[in-house]
mmCIF file of C-alpha atoms in Angstrom:
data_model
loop_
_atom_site.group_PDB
_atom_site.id
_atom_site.type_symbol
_atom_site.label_atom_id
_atom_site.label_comp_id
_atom_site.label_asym_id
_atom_site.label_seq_id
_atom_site.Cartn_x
_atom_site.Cartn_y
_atom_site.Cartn_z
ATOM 1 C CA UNK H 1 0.000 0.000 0.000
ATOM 2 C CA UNK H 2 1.308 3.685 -1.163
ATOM 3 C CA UNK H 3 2.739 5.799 2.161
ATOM 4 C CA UNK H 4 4.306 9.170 2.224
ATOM 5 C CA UNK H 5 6.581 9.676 5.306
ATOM 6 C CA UNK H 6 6.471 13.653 6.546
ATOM 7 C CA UNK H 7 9.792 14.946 7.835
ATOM 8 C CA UNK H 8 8.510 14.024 11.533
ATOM 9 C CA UNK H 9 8.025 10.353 10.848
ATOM 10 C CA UNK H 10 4.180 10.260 10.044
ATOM 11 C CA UNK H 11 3.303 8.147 7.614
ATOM 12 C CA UNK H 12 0.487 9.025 5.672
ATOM 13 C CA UNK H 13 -1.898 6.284 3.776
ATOM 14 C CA UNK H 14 -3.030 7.614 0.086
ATOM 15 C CA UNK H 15 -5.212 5.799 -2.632
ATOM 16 C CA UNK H 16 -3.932 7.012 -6.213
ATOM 17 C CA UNK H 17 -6.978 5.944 -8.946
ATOM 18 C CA UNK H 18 -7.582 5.958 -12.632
ATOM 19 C CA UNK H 19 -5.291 7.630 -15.276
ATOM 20 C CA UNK H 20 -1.803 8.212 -14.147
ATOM 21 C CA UNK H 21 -1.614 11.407 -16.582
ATOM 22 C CA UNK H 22 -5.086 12.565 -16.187
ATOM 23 C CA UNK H 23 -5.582 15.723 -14.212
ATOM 24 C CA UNK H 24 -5.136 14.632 -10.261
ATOM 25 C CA UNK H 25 -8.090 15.329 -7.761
ATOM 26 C CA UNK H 26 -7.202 15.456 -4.781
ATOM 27 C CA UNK H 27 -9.980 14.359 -2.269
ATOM 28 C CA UNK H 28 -9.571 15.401 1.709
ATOM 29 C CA UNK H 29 -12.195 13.900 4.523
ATOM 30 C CA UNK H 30 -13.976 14.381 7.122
ATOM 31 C CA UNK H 31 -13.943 13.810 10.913
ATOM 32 C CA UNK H 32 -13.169 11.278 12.691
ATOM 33 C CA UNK H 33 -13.773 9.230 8.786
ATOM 34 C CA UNK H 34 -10.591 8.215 6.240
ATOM 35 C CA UNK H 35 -10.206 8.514 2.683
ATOM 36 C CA UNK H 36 -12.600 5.579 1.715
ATOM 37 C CA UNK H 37 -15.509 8.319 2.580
ATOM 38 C CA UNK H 38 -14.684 9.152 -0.916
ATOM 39 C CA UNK H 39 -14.712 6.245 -2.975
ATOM 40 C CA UNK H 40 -18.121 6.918 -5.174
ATOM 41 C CA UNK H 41 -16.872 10.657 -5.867
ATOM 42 C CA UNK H 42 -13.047 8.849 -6.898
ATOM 43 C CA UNK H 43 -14.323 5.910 -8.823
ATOM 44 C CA UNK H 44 -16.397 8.859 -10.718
ATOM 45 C CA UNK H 45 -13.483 10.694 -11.342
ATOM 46 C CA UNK H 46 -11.345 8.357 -12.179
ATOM 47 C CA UNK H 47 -13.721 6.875 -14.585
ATOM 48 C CA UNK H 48 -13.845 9.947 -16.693
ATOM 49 C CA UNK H 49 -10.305 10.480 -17.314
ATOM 50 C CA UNK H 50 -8.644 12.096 -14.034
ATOM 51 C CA UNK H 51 -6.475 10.981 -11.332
ATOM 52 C CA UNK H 52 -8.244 10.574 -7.827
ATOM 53 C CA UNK H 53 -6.157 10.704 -4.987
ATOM 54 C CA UNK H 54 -7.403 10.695 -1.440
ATOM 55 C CA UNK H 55 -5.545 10.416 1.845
ATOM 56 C CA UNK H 56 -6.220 9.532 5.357
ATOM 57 C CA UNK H 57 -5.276 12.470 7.779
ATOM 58 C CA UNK H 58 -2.407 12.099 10.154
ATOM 59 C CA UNK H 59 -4.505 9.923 13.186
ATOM 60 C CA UNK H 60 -7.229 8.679 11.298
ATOM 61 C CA UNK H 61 -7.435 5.534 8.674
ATOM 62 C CA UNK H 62 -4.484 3.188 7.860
ATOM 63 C CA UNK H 63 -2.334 6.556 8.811
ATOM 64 C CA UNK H 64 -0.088 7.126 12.019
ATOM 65 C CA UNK H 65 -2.440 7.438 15.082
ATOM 66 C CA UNK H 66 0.045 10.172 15.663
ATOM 67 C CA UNK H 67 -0.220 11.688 19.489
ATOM 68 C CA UNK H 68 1.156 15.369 18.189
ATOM 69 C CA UNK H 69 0.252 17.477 14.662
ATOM 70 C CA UNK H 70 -3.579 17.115 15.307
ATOM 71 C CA UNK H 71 -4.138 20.996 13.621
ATOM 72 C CA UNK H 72 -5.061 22.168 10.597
ATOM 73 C CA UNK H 73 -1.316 23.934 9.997
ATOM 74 C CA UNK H 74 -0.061 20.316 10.346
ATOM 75 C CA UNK H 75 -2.786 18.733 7.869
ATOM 76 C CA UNK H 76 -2.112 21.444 5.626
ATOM 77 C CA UNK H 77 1.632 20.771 5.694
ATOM 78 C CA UNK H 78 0.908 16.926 4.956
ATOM 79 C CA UNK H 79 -1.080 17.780 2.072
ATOM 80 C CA UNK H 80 1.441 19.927 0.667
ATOM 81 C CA UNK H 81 4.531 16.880 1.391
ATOM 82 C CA UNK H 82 1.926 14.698 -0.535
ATOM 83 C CA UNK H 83 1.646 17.021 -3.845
ATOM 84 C CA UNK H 84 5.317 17.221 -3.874
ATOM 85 C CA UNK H 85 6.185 13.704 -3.274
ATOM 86 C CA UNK H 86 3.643 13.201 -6.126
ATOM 87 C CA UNK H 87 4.814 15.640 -7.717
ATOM 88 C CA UNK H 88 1.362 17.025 -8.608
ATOM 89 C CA UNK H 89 0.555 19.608 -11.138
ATOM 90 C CA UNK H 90 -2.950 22.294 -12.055
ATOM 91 C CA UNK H 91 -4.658 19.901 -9.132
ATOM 92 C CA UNK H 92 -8.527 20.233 -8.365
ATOM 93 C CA UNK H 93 -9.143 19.837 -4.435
ATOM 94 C CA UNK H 94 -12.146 18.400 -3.122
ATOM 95 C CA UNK H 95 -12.466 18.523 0.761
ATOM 96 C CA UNK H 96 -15.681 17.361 2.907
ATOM 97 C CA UNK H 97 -16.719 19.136 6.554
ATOM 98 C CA UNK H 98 -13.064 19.189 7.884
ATOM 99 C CA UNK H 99 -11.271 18.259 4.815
ATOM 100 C CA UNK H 100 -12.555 21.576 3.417
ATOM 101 C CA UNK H 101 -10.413 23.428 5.771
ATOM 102 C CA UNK H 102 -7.575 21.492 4.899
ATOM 103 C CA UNK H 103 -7.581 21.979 1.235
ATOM 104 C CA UNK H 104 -8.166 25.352 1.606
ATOM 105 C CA UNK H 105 -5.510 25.968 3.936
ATOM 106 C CA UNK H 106 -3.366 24.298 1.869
ATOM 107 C CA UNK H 107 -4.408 25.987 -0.778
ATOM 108 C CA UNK H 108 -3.870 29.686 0.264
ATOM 109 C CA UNK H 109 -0.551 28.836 1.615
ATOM 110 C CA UNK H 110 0.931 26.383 -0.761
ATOM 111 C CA UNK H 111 -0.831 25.553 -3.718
ATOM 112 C CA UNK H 112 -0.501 29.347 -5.665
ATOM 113 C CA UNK H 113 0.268 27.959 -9.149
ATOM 114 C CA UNK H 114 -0.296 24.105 -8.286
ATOM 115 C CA UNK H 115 -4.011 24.490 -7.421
ATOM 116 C CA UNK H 116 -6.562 25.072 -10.120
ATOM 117 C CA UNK H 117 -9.992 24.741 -8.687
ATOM 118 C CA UNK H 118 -11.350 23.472 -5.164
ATOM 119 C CA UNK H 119 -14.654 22.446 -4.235
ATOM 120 C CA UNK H 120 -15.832 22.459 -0.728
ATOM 121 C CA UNK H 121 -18.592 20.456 0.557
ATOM 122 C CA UNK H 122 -20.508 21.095 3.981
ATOM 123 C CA UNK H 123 -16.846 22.365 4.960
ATOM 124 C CA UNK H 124 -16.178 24.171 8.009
ATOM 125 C CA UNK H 125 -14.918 27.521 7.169
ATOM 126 C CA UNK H 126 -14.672 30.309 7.567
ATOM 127 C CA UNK H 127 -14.712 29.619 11.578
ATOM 128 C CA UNK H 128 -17.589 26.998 13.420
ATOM 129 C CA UNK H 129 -16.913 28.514 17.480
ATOM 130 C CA UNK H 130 -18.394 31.316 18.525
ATOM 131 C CA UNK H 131 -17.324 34.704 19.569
ATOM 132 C CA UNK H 132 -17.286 38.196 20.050
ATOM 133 C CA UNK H 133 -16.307 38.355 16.571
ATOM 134 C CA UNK H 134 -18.604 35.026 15.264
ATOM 135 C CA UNK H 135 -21.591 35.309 17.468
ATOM 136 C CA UNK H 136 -23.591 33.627 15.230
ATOM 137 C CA UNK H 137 -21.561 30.418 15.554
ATOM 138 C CA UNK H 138 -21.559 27.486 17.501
ATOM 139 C CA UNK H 139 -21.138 27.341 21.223
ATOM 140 C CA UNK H 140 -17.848 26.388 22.305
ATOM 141 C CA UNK H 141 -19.766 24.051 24.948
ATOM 142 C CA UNK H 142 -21.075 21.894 21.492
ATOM 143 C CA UNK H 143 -17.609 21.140 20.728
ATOM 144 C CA UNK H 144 -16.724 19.897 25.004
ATOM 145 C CA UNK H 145 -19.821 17.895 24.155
ATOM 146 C CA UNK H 146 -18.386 16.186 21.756
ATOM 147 C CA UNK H 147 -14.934 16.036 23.658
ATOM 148 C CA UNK H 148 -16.890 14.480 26.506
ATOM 149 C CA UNK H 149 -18.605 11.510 24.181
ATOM 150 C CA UNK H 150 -15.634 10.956 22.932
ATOM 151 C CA UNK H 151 -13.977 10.325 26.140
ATOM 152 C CA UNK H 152 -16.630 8.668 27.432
ATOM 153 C CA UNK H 153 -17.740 6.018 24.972
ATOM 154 C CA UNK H 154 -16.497 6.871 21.836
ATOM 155 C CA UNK H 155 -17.923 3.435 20.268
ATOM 156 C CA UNK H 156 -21.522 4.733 20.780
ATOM 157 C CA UNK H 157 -20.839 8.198 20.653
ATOM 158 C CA UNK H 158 -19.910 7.954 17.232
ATOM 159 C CA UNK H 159 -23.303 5.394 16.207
ATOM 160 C CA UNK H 160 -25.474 8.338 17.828
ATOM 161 C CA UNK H 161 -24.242 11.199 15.968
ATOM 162 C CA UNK H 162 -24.526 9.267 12.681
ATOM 163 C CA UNK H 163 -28.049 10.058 12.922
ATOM 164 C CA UNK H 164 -27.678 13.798 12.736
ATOM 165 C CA UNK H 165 -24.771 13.227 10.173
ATOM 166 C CA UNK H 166 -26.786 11.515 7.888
ATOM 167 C CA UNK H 167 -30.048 13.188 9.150
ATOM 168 C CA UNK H 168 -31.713 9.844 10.056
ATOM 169 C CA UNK H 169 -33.317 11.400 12.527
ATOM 170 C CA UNK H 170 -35.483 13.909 9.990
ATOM 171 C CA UNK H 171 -38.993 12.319 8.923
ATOM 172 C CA UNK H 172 -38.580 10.571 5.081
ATOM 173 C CA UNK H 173 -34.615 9.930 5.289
ATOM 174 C CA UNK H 174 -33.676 6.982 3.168
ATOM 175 C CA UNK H 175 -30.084 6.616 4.628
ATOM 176 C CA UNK H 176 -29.154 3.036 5.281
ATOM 177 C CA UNK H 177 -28.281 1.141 8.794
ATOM 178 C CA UNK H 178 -25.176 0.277 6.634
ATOM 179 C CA UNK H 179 -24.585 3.633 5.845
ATOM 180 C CA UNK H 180 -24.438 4.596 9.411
ATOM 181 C CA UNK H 181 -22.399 1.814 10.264
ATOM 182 C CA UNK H 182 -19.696 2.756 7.608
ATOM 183 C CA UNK H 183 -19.221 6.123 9.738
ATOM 184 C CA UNK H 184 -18.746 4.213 12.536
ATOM 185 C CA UNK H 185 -16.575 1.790 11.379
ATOM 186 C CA UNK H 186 -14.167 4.354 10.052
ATOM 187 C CA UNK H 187 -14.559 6.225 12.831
ATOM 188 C CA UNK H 188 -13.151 3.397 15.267
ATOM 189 C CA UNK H 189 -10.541 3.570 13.025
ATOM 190 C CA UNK H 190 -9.134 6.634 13.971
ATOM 191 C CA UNK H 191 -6.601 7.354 16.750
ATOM 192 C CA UNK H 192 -8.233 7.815 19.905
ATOM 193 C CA UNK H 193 -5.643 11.525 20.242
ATOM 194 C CA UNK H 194 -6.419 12.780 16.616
ATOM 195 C CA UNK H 195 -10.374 11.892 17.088
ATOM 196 C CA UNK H 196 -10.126 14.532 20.230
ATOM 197 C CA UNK H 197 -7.367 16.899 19.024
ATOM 198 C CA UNK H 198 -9.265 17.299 16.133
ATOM 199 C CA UNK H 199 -12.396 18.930 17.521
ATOM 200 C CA UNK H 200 -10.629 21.678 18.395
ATOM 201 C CA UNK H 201 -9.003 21.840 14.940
ATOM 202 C CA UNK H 202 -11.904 21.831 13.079
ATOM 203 C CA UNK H 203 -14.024 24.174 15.555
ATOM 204 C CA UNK H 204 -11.593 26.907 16.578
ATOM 205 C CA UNK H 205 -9.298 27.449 13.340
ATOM 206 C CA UNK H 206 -10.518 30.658 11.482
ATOM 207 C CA UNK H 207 -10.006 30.181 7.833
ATOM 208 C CA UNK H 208 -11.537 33.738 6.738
ATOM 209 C CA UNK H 209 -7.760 35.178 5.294
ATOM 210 C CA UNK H 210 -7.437 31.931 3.398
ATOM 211 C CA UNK H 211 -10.230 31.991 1.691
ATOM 212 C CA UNK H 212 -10.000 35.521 0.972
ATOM 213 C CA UNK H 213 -6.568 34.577 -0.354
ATOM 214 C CA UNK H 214 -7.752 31.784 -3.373
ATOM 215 C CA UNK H 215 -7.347 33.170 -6.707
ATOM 216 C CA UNK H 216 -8.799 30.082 -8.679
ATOM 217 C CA UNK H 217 -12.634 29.116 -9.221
ATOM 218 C CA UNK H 218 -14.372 27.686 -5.828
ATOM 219 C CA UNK H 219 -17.435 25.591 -5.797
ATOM 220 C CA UNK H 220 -18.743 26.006 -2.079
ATOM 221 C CA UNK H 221 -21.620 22.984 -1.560
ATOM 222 C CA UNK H 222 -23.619 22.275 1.171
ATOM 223 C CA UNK H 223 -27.177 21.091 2.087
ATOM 224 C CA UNK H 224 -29.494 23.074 4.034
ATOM 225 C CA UNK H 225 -30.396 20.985 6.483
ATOM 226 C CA UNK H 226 -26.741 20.091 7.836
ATOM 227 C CA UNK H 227 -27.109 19.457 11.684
ATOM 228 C CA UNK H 228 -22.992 19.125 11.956
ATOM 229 C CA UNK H 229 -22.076 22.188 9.915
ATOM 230 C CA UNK H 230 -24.846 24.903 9.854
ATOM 231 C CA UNK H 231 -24.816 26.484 6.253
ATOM 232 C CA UNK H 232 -25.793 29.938 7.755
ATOM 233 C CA UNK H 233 -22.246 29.910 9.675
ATOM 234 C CA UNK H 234 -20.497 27.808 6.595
ATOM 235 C CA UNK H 235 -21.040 27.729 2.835
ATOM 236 C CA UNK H 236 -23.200 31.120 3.085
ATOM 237 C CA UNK H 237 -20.454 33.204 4.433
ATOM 238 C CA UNK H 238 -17.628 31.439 2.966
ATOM 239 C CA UNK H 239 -19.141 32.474 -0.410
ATOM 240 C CA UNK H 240 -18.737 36.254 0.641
ATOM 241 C CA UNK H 241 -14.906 35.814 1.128
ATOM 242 C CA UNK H 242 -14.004 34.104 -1.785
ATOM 243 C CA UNK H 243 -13.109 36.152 -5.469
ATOM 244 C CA UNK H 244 -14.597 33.541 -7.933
ATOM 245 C CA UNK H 245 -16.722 31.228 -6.108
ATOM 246 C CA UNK H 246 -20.050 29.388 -7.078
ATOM 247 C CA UNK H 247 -22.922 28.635 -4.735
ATOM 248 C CA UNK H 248 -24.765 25.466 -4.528
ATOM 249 C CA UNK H 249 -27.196 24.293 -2.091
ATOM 250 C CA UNK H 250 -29.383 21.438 -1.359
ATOM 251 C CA UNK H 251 -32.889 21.405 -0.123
ATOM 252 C CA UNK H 252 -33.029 19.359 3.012
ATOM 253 C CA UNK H 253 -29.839 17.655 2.426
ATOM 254 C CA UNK H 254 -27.925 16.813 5.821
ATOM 255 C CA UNK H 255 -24.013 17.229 6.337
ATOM 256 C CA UNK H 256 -23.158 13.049 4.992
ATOM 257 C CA UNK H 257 -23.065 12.443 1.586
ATOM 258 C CA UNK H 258 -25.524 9.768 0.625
ATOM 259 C CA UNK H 259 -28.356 9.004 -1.104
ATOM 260 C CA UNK H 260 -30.408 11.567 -3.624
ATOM 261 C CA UNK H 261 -28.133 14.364 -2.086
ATOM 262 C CA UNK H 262 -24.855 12.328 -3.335
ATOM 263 C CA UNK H 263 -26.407 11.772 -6.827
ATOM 264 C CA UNK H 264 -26.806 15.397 -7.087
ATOM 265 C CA UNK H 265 -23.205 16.735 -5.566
ATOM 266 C CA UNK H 266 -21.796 14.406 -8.097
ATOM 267 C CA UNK H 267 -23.391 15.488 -10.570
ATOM 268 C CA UNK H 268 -22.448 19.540 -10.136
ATOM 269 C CA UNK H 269 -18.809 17.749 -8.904
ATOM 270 C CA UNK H 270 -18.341 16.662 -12.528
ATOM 271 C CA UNK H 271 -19.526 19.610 -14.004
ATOM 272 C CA UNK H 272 -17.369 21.980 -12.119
ATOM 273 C CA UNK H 273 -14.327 19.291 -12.887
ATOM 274 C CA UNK H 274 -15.242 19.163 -16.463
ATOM 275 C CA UNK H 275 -15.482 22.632 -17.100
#
């Protein structure tokens, strides 16, 4: 199986489909999940000519359950050793709910004339906690909640907020049992440090001057009804920061990607690939 090994010993897992010369996509997950979150969205690309790459994050997956490097400066870094060990050229970056601050950290501070588009879907910037300066985000007591499961049962923690993450819990969802299980599968995978560090990374990281700082075309995605990410704190101010970004939403769509919701992302996915 392909590793990259960063400069402090990490090794980092990465999948590396389809067309060796084809553009390279570059797909980034979310928390606590792996790179196999993406496997419809890189057997799509890789069918239609590209190169899909997607990695597990430092702690989660077949990566290092590493105890230290559990921020979004680190990820960022990791992605960047991966495009040059790959040696990656004009890449499109597609990053889910955390993995959408990761590309477009990495984007803003390493990818200027590497990166050609990014997509973001139900991603976390510009900044979830709340503030003086946010105070319509999340309460930073949300995020100890979450600490706290973690801590203290992780295991069933992780099958009861599957329900919000795929909105089970919303009358008409048509989200499977196995779908649900898959999060917690590759949840359990994760290092038990990153799966807590993490939080914090994902929560309290303000990603307003990087988006601000993308000078290529940005597809921000997210459904409406995300009970993870709220889209009033996410995708609809994110779309004010960025210079050439596109807007899509979907009606009643929750923060996983399954189902009629996943037919439709990958649809506009391909599009904004494509074009």
């Amino acid at each position: 199986m392909p590793f990259l090994t960063t400069d402090d010993g990490t090794e980092i897992f990465y999948k590396d489909w389809g067309n060796p010369d084809g553009q390279p996509i570059i797909f980034s997950h979310g928390w606590p999940l792996s790179g196999d979150a993406w496997d419809v969205e890189m057997k799509l690309a890789a069918d239609n000519g590209f190169r899909a790459i997607a990695h597990d994050r430092r702690g989660h997956g077949r990566s290092t359950p590493t105890w230290s490097g559990n921020d979004m400066d680190t990820y960022a870094a990791d992605l960047a050793a991966l495009v040059r060990d790959l040696n990656l050229e004009n890449i499109i970056l597609v990053g889910h709910s955390t993995g959408g601050g990761e590309v477009v950290r990495y984007a803003a501070r390493y990818g200027r004339g590497r990166v050609a588009k990014i997509a973001t879907v139900g991603a976390v910037p510009p900044i979830m906690v709340r503030s003086d300066t946010n105070p319509e985000g999340t309460p930073i007591e949300v995020f100890d909640s979450i600490r706290d499961g973690v801590l203290a049962d992780r295991s069933q923690f992780f099958r009861d907020l599957s329900a919000q993450f795929f909105g089970t819990n919303r009358p008409g969802s048509t989200v499977s049992q196995g779908q649900r299980d898959q999060f917690w599968r590759l949840g359990m995978q994760a290092g038990f440090a990153a799966v807590h560090d993490c939080v914090k990374a994902f929560s309290e990281t303000d990603f307003s001057a990087d988006l601000a700082a993308l000078d290529v075309p940005v597809l921000i995605a997210q459904g409406d009804d995300d009970q993870i990410v709220p889209i009033a704190d996410a995708a609809y101010k994110s779309i004010e920061l960025v210079k050439d970004g596109t807007l899509k939403v979907y009606p009643g769509a929750p923060h996983g990607i399954a189902g009629s919701y996943q037919r439709a992302l990958d649809k506009d996915l391909l599009a904004f690939w494509l074009s």
